[in-house]
């Protein structure tokens, strides 16, 4: 009940201007008798004068920590959109909340698979990972899906004593927002969904959309590299030639990477990671130069480590475990591993650069069927949700943006011609004023509004 939950939230100082708390929520919302789990929260409080309300934030994933987001960016968000208590939370399974755990050590677990290679090793690994997830997480492994995250969010709202919340969800956070809008439309004051994920796209869909997004982003990088000396690959024939030269070296064998070795799978993952922001394009050029001139793969290794959540001490943050379990909990289908691979193999053939990495996805066939598949339905909101997409986003391509907008129904889509994954306060400047006006003053732009980075605005 709301009063009990509100009393259960006790804030304590845990950093410069930041307070922390823990909220107990049912592991299974429909059956509280199955016990509770904890949700870690933090708060960067607004000044009392001019306070608007609360803004819950999620950085994406699945597996991203909202607590970390507020720790890292709370001061910036408070400066750009003042008036909100900024509330970070670690979704169930993540970080300081009750965690799931599968594979403690993911070194050497990043695979690629060439066309025609035997996928048996992937099937066997999937069985090992699935068993490890339930051994390390118990029944929580079944209950980390997005529907439950949205229900947890509403208990957070109750515990905060708020009638409504505003929400900023990046990437996978847009899926959380869409579910929350479907389940609790009257509790939404404003909702910004940046880097949108189409809820119709499930693991079992084996869709080419995201893979093509990375291929397109690579092409944009290569075009930049051919005309900008900062890339530094002119002596190697440009980015296209450099990619396949480096890939050929890694087909022959692993390369040194400091005191570790770089595998071909880590190389492709490192390239993909660098495409998440145009601010890392120069680093990507340097990574190719290191491989081709010195035979050294440490830059690609560090980029792959970022993608995998590998810490400096060699441990992992668990985000890949959460990603696997949440995406599969949301997916209602369980095609066999064999049939999933056949579909995957056909799609991978269309990707010139990332096909071997795409072909090595394991799917959800080794896990039990979902007990609570993703629920998204049209919502009627006080103010339409604001969906933001970048034309050059590799991870959440433009097609997904329209899919999410349509699935919510009461939403407007705005776009920028920018590059990279997500826009607001990251890879775009021209959407900033629109987002501020929306969050602070509840002024929603027209559906289809667009802007050009560095060149003003257009309709």
Short mmCIF file of C-alpha atoms in Angstrom, two decimals:
data_model
loop_
_atom_site.label_atom_id
_atom_site.label_comp_id
_atom_site.label_asym_id
_atom_site.label_seq_id
_atom_site.Cartn_x
_atom_site.Cartn_y
_atom_site.Cartn_z
CA UNK A 1 0.00 0.00 0.00
CA UNK A 2 1.09 3.53 -0.78
CA UNK A 3 1.52 4.76 2.82
CA UNK A 4 3.57 1.73 3.82
CA UNK A 5 5.81 2.08 0.78
CA UNK A 6 6.31 5.81 1.35
CA UNK A 7 7.38 5.20 4.94
CA UNK A 8 9.78 2.50 3.80
CA UNK A 9 11.95 4.99 1.88
CA UNK A 10 14.68 6.52 4.07
CA UNK A 11 17.26 8.76 2.42
CA UNK A 12 20.88 8.94 3.58
CA UNK A 13 23.76 11.06 2.30
CA UNK A 14 25.99 9.06 -0.04
CA UNK A 15 27.92 11.62 -2.08
CA UNK A 16 28.28 15.25 -2.99
CA UNK A 17 24.70 16.49 -3.16
CA UNK A 18 23.37 12.95 -3.56
CA UNK A 19 21.22 10.85 -1.24
CA UNK A 20 20.61 7.10 -1.44
CA UNK A 21 17.82 4.78 -0.36
CA UNK A 22 16.60 1.23 -0.83
CA UNK A 23 13.05 0.14 -1.59
CA UNK A 24 11.70 -3.35 -1.00
CA UNK A 25 9.37 -4.56 -3.78
CA UNK A 26 7.72 -7.93 -4.45
CA UNK A 27 9.77 -10.24 -6.64
CA UNK A 28 6.48 -11.30 -8.25
CA UNK A 29 4.00 -8.44 -8.20
CA UNK A 30 0.99 -10.73 -8.68
CA UNK A 31 2.15 -13.01 -5.85
CA UNK A 32 3.90 -11.10 -3.04
CA UNK A 33 4.13 -14.31 -1.03
CA UNK A 34 7.17 -15.24 -3.15
CA UNK A 35 9.24 -12.71 -1.25
CA UNK A 36 10.78 -9.32 -1.86
CA UNK A 37 13.81 -7.90 -3.60
CA UNK A 38 15.57 -4.56 -3.08
CA UNK A 39 15.75 -1.67 -5.51
CA UNK A 40 18.65 0.78 -5.09
CA UNK A 41 17.79 4.46 -5.53
CA UNK A 42 19.55 7.78 -5.40
CA UNK A 43 18.41 11.38 -5.56
CA UNK A 44 19.88 14.69 -6.64
CA UNK A 45 17.34 16.98 -5.04
CA UNK A 46 16.07 20.17 -6.64
CA UNK A 47 16.14 23.47 -4.84
CA UNK A 48 12.82 23.93 -2.99
CA UNK A 49 12.04 27.16 -4.83
CA UNK A 50 10.77 26.43 -8.32
CA UNK A 51 10.56 22.68 -7.73
CA UNK A 52 8.51 20.96 -10.47
CA UNK A 53 8.52 17.34 -9.35
CA UNK A 54 10.58 14.19 -9.88
CA UNK A 55 12.41 13.02 -12.98
CA UNK A 56 13.25 9.31 -13.02
CA UNK A 57 16.09 8.35 -15.35
CA UNK A 58 17.31 5.16 -16.99
CA UNK A 59 20.46 4.94 -19.16
CA UNK A 60 19.50 1.86 -21.19
CA UNK A 61 20.90 -1.63 -21.52
CA UNK A 62 19.17 -3.72 -20.38
CA UNK A 63 21.70 -3.65 -17.57
CA UNK A 64 22.42 0.06 -17.22
CA UNK A 65 22.48 1.68 -13.77
CA UNK A 66 20.26 4.69 -13.15
CA UNK A 67 22.12 5.24 -9.89
CA UNK A 68 25.36 5.62 -11.83
CA UNK A 69 23.66 7.97 -14.29
CA UNK A 70 22.59 10.34 -11.51
CA UNK A 71 26.04 10.12 -9.90
CA UNK A 72 27.74 10.95 -13.20
CA UNK A 73 25.26 13.39 -14.76
CA UNK A 74 23.01 14.62 -11.96
CA UNK A 75 24.77 17.99 -11.79
CA UNK A 76 24.42 18.45 -15.57
CA UNK A 77 20.77 17.45 -15.70
CA UNK A 78 20.05 19.74 -12.75
CA UNK A 79 21.72 22.61 -14.59
CA UNK A 80 19.95 21.97 -17.91
CA UNK A 81 16.48 21.05 -16.60
CA UNK A 82 16.29 22.62 -13.13
CA UNK A 83 13.32 22.05 -10.87
CA UNK A 84 13.37 18.26 -10.69
CA UNK A 85 14.44 15.86 -8.00
CA UNK A 86 16.55 13.58 -10.20
CA UNK A 87 15.84 9.98 -9.23
CA UNK A 88 18.17 7.21 -10.33
CA UNK A 89 17.29 3.58 -9.76
CA UNK A 90 18.99 0.33 -10.59
CA UNK A 91 16.37 -1.90 -12.22
CA UNK A 92 15.88 -5.31 -10.65
CA UNK A 93 18.89 -7.48 -11.45
CA UNK A 94 21.25 -4.51 -11.82
CA UNK A 95 24.02 -2.98 -9.71
CA UNK A 96 22.98 -2.11 -6.17
CA UNK A 97 19.56 -3.73 -6.53
CA UNK A 98 19.00 -7.45 -6.03
CA UNK A 99 21.27 -8.78 -8.75
CA UNK A 100 21.23 -11.57 -11.24
CA UNK A 101 24.48 -13.37 -11.93
CA UNK A 102 25.37 -15.79 -14.69
CA UNK A 103 28.98 -15.92 -15.90
CA UNK A 104 31.46 -14.25 -13.55
CA UNK A 105 34.25 -14.28 -16.14
CA UNK A 106 33.37 -13.32 -19.71
CA UNK A 107 36.94 -13.25 -21.02
CA UNK A 108 37.15 -15.21 -24.27
CA UNK A 109 33.34 -15.46 -24.46
CA UNK A 110 32.94 -13.05 -27.39
CA UNK A 111 32.50 -15.15 -30.51
CA UNK A 112 32.32 -14.70 -34.23
CA UNK A 113 31.11 -17.34 -36.64
CA UNK A 114 31.87 -17.47 -40.34
CA UNK A 115 29.31 -18.57 -42.89
CA UNK A 116 29.20 -22.37 -42.86
CA UNK A 117 30.91 -22.82 -39.48
CA UNK A 118 29.42 -25.31 -37.02
CA UNK A 119 27.30 -23.43 -34.44
CA UNK A 120 27.37 -26.30 -31.92
CA UNK A 121 29.81 -24.43 -29.67
CA UNK A 122 27.28 -21.59 -29.38
CA UNK A 123 24.46 -23.97 -28.47
CA UNK A 124 26.63 -25.61 -25.81
CA UNK A 125 27.66 -22.25 -24.34
CA UNK A 126 24.03 -21.11 -24.23
CA UNK A 127 23.14 -24.17 -22.15
CA UNK A 128 26.02 -23.47 -19.77
CA UNK A 129 25.05 -19.80 -19.40
CA UNK A 130 21.37 -20.61 -18.84
CA UNK A 131 22.21 -23.08 -16.08
CA UNK A 132 24.63 -20.59 -14.51
CA UNK A 133 21.96 -17.87 -14.51
CA UNK A 134 19.56 -19.95 -12.43
CA UNK A 135 22.33 -21.21 -10.17
CA UNK A 136 23.54 -17.65 -9.54
CA UNK A 137 20.19 -15.84 -9.52
CA UNK A 138 17.50 -18.29 -8.48
CA UNK A 139 13.93 -17.45 -9.48
CA UNK A 140 14.81 -13.78 -9.96
CA UNK A 141 16.17 -14.85 -13.36
CA UNK A 142 12.55 -15.41 -14.44
CA UNK A 143 11.24 -12.09 -13.11
CA UNK A 144 13.58 -9.37 -14.39
CA UNK A 145 11.49 -8.47 -17.44
CA UNK A 146 10.49 -4.94 -18.34
CA UNK A 147 6.89 -5.29 -17.12
CA UNK A 148 8.21 -5.82 -13.61
CA UNK A 149 10.66 -2.93 -13.92
CA UNK A 150 7.73 -0.65 -14.81
CA UNK A 151 5.74 -1.95 -11.82
CA UNK A 152 8.75 -1.30 -9.60
CA UNK A 153 8.86 2.24 -10.99
CA UNK A 154 5.32 2.85 -9.87
CA UNK A 155 6.15 1.65 -6.37
CA UNK A 156 9.05 4.13 -6.45
CA UNK A 157 6.54 6.84 -7.38
CA UNK A 158 4.34 5.83 -4.46
CA UNK A 159 7.28 5.76 -2.07
CA UNK A 160 8.25 9.26 -3.17
CA UNK A 161 4.73 10.46 -2.44
CA UNK A 162 4.23 11.76 -5.99
CA UNK A 163 0.99 11.70 -7.98
CA UNK A 164 2.90 11.70 -11.27
CA UNK A 165 6.45 11.26 -12.52
CA UNK A 166 8.46 12.59 -15.40
CA UNK A 167 10.76 10.05 -17.04
CA UNK A 168 13.90 10.22 -19.18
CA UNK A 169 14.74 6.86 -20.73
CA UNK A 170 17.69 6.31 -23.02
CA UNK A 171 17.81 3.36 -25.44
CA UNK A 172 16.33 0.32 -23.62
CA UNK A 173 14.95 2.86 -21.15
CA UNK A 174 12.48 3.76 -23.89
CA UNK A 175 11.05 0.25 -23.61
CA UNK A 176 10.61 0.75 -19.86
CA UNK A 177 8.85 4.03 -20.56
CA UNK A 178 6.52 2.50 -23.13
CA UNK A 179 5.47 -0.23 -20.68
CA UNK A 180 5.00 2.28 -17.86
CA UNK A 181 2.80 4.42 -20.12
CA UNK A 182 0.70 1.37 -21.01
CA UNK A 183 0.29 0.23 -17.39
CA UNK A 184 0.08 3.59 -15.59
CA UNK A 185 -0.88 6.30 -18.11
CA UNK A 186 -2.43 8.60 -15.49
CA UNK A 187 0.85 8.63 -13.55
CA UNK A 188 2.88 10.12 -16.42
CA UNK A 189 3.53 13.86 -16.31
CA UNK A 190 6.08 13.84 -19.14
CA UNK A 191 8.14 11.15 -20.85
CA UNK A 192 11.28 11.54 -22.99
CA UNK A 193 12.33 8.40 -24.85
CA UNK A 194 15.72 8.91 -26.48
CA UNK A 195 17.31 6.30 -28.75
CA UNK A 196 14.04 4.40 -29.10
CA UNK A 197 13.69 0.62 -29.16
CA UNK A 198 10.77 -0.82 -31.14
CA UNK A 199 8.89 -3.11 -28.71
CA UNK A 200 7.86 -5.31 -31.64
CA UNK A 201 11.52 -6.23 -32.15
CA UNK A 202 12.26 -9.25 -29.98
CA UNK A 203 15.27 -11.54 -29.85
CA UNK A 204 13.27 -14.18 -31.72
CA UNK A 205 12.39 -11.68 -34.46
CA UNK A 206 15.92 -12.01 -35.91
CA UNK A 207 15.40 -8.61 -37.50
CA UNK A 208 18.05 -7.08 -39.76
CA UNK A 209 17.22 -3.55 -38.60
CA UNK A 210 19.83 -3.13 -35.86
CA UNK A 211 22.56 -4.93 -37.77
CA UNK A 212 21.91 -2.69 -40.76
CA UNK A 213 22.06 0.27 -38.39
CA UNK A 214 25.64 -0.62 -37.51
CA UNK A 215 26.50 -1.17 -41.17
CA UNK A 216 25.10 2.28 -42.02
CA UNK A 217 26.97 3.87 -39.12
CA UNK A 218 30.18 2.23 -40.33
CA UNK A 219 29.60 3.73 -43.79
CA UNK A 220 29.16 7.17 -42.24
CA UNK A 221 32.40 6.74 -40.31
CA UNK A 222 34.23 5.54 -43.42
CA UNK A 223 32.99 8.54 -45.42
CA UNK A 224 34.24 10.88 -42.68
CA UNK A 225 37.53 9.03 -42.49
CA UNK A 226 38.16 9.46 -46.21
CA UNK A 227 37.97 13.27 -45.99
CA UNK A 228 39.23 14.11 -42.48
CA UNK A 229 42.94 13.87 -41.69
CA UNK A 230 42.10 13.22 -38.00
CA UNK A 231 41.16 9.67 -38.96
CA UNK A 232 44.74 8.97 -39.99
CA UNK A 233 44.07 6.03 -42.29
CA UNK A 234 44.99 7.60 -45.63
CA UNK A 235 48.27 5.67 -45.70
CA UNK A 236 46.31 2.43 -45.27
CA UNK A 237 43.85 3.07 -48.09
CA UNK A 238 41.06 4.48 -45.94
CA UNK A 239 38.68 2.90 -43.46
CA UNK A 240 37.24 0.19 -45.74
CA UNK A 241 40.63 -1.20 -46.67
CA UNK A 242 41.83 -0.89 -43.08
CA UNK A 243 38.84 -2.82 -41.72
CA UNK A 244 39.36 -5.85 -43.93
CA UNK A 245 43.14 -5.76 -43.47
CA UNK A 246 42.73 -5.83 -39.69
CA UNK A 247 40.02 -8.47 -39.92
CA UNK A 248 42.27 -10.66 -42.07
CA UNK A 249 45.02 -10.47 -39.45
CA UNK A 250 42.59 -11.64 -36.79
CA UNK A 251 41.29 -14.48 -38.94
CA UNK A 252 44.88 -15.78 -38.85
CA UNK A 253 45.07 -15.51 -35.06
CA UNK A 254 44.73 -13.33 -31.99
CA UNK A 255 46.81 -10.17 -31.68
CA UNK A 256 48.64 -8.81 -28.63
CA UNK A 257 46.64 -6.30 -26.60
CA UNK A 258 48.86 -5.09 -23.79
CA UNK A 259 49.14 -8.05 -21.44
CA UNK A 260 46.09 -9.70 -23.02
CA UNK A 261 45.16 -10.78 -26.53
CA UNK A 262 42.60 -9.36 -28.94
CA UNK A 263 40.23 -11.86 -30.55
CA UNK A 264 38.34 -11.30 -33.77
CA UNK A 265 35.09 -11.11 -31.84
CA UNK A 266 36.49 -8.40 -29.59
CA UNK A 267 37.75 -6.52 -32.64
CA UNK A 268 34.28 -6.42 -34.20
CA UNK A 269 32.73 -5.48 -30.86
CA UNK A 270 35.30 -2.71 -30.43
CA UNK A 271 34.46 -1.28 -33.85
CA UNK A 272 30.75 -1.35 -32.99
CA UNK A 273 31.38 0.36 -29.64
CA UNK A 274 33.28 3.20 -31.31
CA UNK A 275 30.29 3.84 -33.59
CA UNK A 276 28.12 4.75 -30.58
CA UNK A 277 29.44 8.31 -30.71
CA UNK A 278 31.14 10.48 -33.35
CA UNK A 279 33.41 11.64 -30.51
CA UNK A 280 35.12 8.22 -30.62
CA UNK A 281 35.59 8.14 -34.40
CA UNK A 282 39.11 9.55 -34.12
CA UNK A 283 39.93 6.86 -31.54
CA UNK A 284 38.64 4.24 -33.97
CA UNK A 285 41.05 5.49 -36.61
CA UNK A 286 43.88 5.26 -34.06
CA UNK A 287 42.83 1.71 -33.20
CA UNK A 288 43.23 0.62 -36.82
CA UNK A 289 46.59 2.37 -37.05
CA UNK A 290 47.83 0.53 -33.94
CA UNK A 291 46.80 -2.84 -35.37
CA UNK A 292 48.13 -2.28 -38.88
CA UNK A 293 51.40 -0.54 -37.97
CA UNK A 294 52.30 -2.09 -34.61
CA UNK A 295 50.26 -5.31 -34.54
CA UNK A 296 48.82 -4.10 -31.23
CA UNK A 297 45.12 -4.39 -30.37
CA UNK A 298 44.82 -2.66 -26.98
CA UNK A 299 42.53 0.14 -28.20
CA UNK A 300 40.04 -2.28 -29.73
CA UNK A 301 40.29 -4.35 -26.54
CA UNK A 302 39.45 -1.34 -24.35
CA UNK A 303 36.46 -0.49 -26.56
CA UNK A 304 35.21 -4.08 -26.37
CA UNK A 305 35.66 -3.99 -22.59
CA UNK A 306 33.38 -0.95 -22.44
CA UNK A 307 30.71 -2.81 -24.38
CA UNK A 308 30.98 -5.90 -22.18
CA UNK A 309 31.13 -4.07 -18.84
CA UNK A 310 34.66 -5.28 -18.01
CA UNK A 311 36.31 -3.37 -15.19
CA UNK A 312 39.99 -2.50 -14.90
CA UNK A 313 40.50 -5.29 -12.35
CA UNK A 314 39.22 -7.89 -14.83
CA UNK A 315 35.81 -8.39 -13.23
CA UNK A 316 32.54 -7.69 -15.04
CA UNK A 317 29.66 -5.47 -13.96
CA UNK A 318 26.98 -8.05 -14.78
CA UNK A 319 25.29 -5.92 -17.43
CA UNK A 320 25.58 -8.67 -20.05
CA UNK A 321 23.83 -11.14 -17.72
CA UNK A 322 20.97 -8.67 -17.23
CA UNK A 323 20.79 -7.96 -20.94
CA UNK A 324 20.41 -11.64 -21.75
CA UNK A 325 17.80 -12.38 -19.09
CA UNK A 326 15.69 -9.24 -19.60
CA UNK A 327 15.54 -9.49 -23.37
CA UNK A 328 14.54 -13.14 -23.10
CA UNK A 329 12.03 -12.46 -20.30
CA UNK A 330 10.37 -9.92 -22.60
CA UNK A 331 10.23 -12.31 -25.56
CA UNK A 332 7.15 -14.57 -25.67
CA UNK A 333 8.70 -16.99 -28.18
CA UNK A 334 11.29 -19.72 -27.76
CA UNK A 335 12.34 -21.02 -31.16
CA UNK A 336 14.80 -23.88 -30.94
CA UNK A 337 18.44 -22.91 -31.04
CA UNK A 338 18.77 -24.66 -34.38
CA UNK A 339 15.89 -22.82 -36.06
CA UNK A 340 17.00 -19.51 -34.53
CA UNK A 341 20.47 -20.01 -35.97
CA UNK A 342 19.14 -20.76 -39.45
CA UNK A 343 17.24 -17.46 -39.44
CA UNK A 344 20.21 -15.64 -37.93
CA UNK A 345 22.61 -17.08 -40.48
CA UNK A 346 20.48 -15.84 -43.38
CA UNK A 347 20.33 -12.29 -41.99
CA UNK A 348 24.04 -12.24 -41.13
CA UNK A 349 24.89 -12.90 -44.77
CA UNK A 350 23.58 -9.41 -45.59
CA UNK A 351 26.08 -7.65 -43.28
CA UNK A 352 29.42 -7.07 -44.95
CA UNK A 353 31.31 -6.02 -41.83
CA UNK A 354 29.44 -7.35 -38.81
CA UNK A 355 27.98 -10.60 -40.17
CA UNK A 356 30.35 -12.90 -38.23
CA UNK A 357 29.51 -11.15 -34.94
CA UNK A 358 25.76 -11.11 -35.66
CA UNK A 359 25.85 -14.81 -36.56
CA UNK A 360 27.24 -15.62 -33.10
CA UNK A 361 24.17 -14.48 -31.13
CA UNK A 362 22.80 -17.31 -29.01
CA UNK A 363 19.10 -16.40 -28.76
CA UNK A 364 16.84 -17.50 -25.91
CA UNK A 365 16.30 -21.16 -26.78
CA UNK A 366 18.26 -22.41 -23.76
CA UNK A 367 16.03 -20.53 -21.29
CA UNK A 368 12.54 -21.47 -20.07
CA UNK A 369 9.55 -19.75 -21.66
CA UNK A 370 8.79 -16.24 -20.43
CA UNK A 371 6.38 -16.03 -17.49
CA UNK A 372 5.53 -12.37 -18.22
CA UNK A 373 6.18 -11.28 -21.84
CA UNK A 374 6.51 -7.61 -22.70
CA UNK A 375 3.27 -5.63 -22.50
CA UNK A 376 3.03 -2.47 -24.60
CA UNK A 377 -0.28 -0.94 -25.66
CA UNK A 378 -1.49 2.47 -26.84
CA UNK A 379 -1.79 4.97 -24.01
CA UNK A 380 -3.66 8.23 -23.54
CA UNK A 381 -1.30 10.62 -21.76
CA UNK A 382 -1.71 14.11 -20.31
CA UNK A 383 1.07 15.26 -22.65
CA UNK A 384 2.26 13.14 -25.61
CA UNK A 385 5.47 11.22 -24.99
CA UNK A 386 8.51 12.75 -26.72
CA UNK A 387 10.47 10.23 -28.82
CA UNK A 388 13.91 11.34 -30.08
CA UNK A 389 15.92 9.66 -32.83
CA UNK A 390 19.20 10.39 -34.59
CA UNK A 391 19.41 9.49 -38.27
CA UNK A 392 22.89 8.03 -37.73
CA UNK A 393 22.11 5.97 -34.61
CA UNK A 394 23.71 2.52 -35.04
CA UNK A 395 22.06 0.75 -32.10
CA UNK A 396 18.49 2.06 -32.36
CA UNK A 397 17.90 2.87 -36.04
CA UNK A 398 15.24 5.24 -37.32
CA UNK A 399 12.82 2.43 -38.17
CA UNK A 400 12.65 1.53 -34.49
CA UNK A 401 11.77 5.12 -33.60
CA UNK A 402 8.60 5.08 -35.66
CA UNK A 403 7.74 1.61 -34.32
CA UNK A 404 7.95 2.83 -30.72
CA UNK A 405 6.03 6.03 -31.47
CA UNK A 406 3.23 4.07 -33.12
CA UNK A 407 3.09 1.50 -30.32
CA UNK A 408 2.56 4.19 -27.67
CA UNK A 409 0.06 6.03 -29.84
CA UNK A 410 0.04 9.25 -27.86
CA UNK A 411 3.58 10.27 -28.80
CA UNK A 412 5.48 12.62 -31.10
CA UNK A 413 8.73 11.79 -32.89
CA UNK A 414 11.48 14.36 -33.39
CA UNK A 415 14.70 13.70 -35.28
CA UNK A 416 18.18 15.08 -35.84
CA UNK A 417 20.62 14.31 -38.64
CA UNK A 418 23.28 13.56 -36.01
CA UNK A 419 25.49 10.50 -35.57
CA UNK A 420 25.80 8.18 -32.58
CA UNK A 421 23.53 6.47 -30.09
CA UNK A 422 21.08 8.75 -28.22
CA UNK A 423 20.77 12.51 -28.53
CA UNK A 424 19.95 14.58 -25.44
CA UNK A 425 23.09 15.80 -23.64
CA UNK A 426 25.20 13.33 -25.61
CA UNK A 427 25.40 13.35 -29.42
CA UNK A 428 23.06 16.22 -30.32
CA UNK A 429 22.92 19.91 -29.56
CA UNK A 430 19.97 20.91 -31.70
CA UNK A 431 17.33 18.91 -29.78
CA UNK A 432 18.30 20.38 -26.39
CA UNK A 433 15.97 23.38 -26.26
CA UNK A 434 13.00 21.30 -27.40
CA UNK A 435 13.59 18.72 -24.66
CA UNK A 436 13.95 21.43 -22.01
CA UNK A 437 10.70 23.13 -23.09
CA UNK A 438 8.96 19.77 -23.04
CA UNK A 439 10.17 18.67 -19.60
CA UNK A 440 9.92 22.04 -17.85
CA UNK A 441 6.91 23.66 -19.53
CA UNK A 442 5.15 20.60 -21.02
CA UNK A 443 5.38 22.08 -24.51
CA UNK A 444 5.37 19.21 -27.01
CA UNK A 445 6.65 19.89 -30.55
CA UNK A 446 4.80 18.84 -33.68
CA UNK A 447 5.22 15.21 -34.69
CA UNK A 448 7.95 15.07 -37.32
CA UNK A 449 9.89 18.09 -36.05
CA UNK A 450 13.53 17.82 -37.11
CA UNK A 451 16.81 19.69 -36.87
CA UNK A 452 20.23 19.74 -38.48
CA UNK A 453 23.26 19.67 -36.20
CA UNK A 454 25.10 22.97 -36.36
CA UNK A 455 22.77 24.50 -38.93
CA UNK A 456 19.70 25.61 -37.02
CA UNK A 457 16.23 24.09 -37.07
CA UNK A 458 13.73 22.86 -39.64
CA UNK A 459 10.09 21.79 -39.52
#
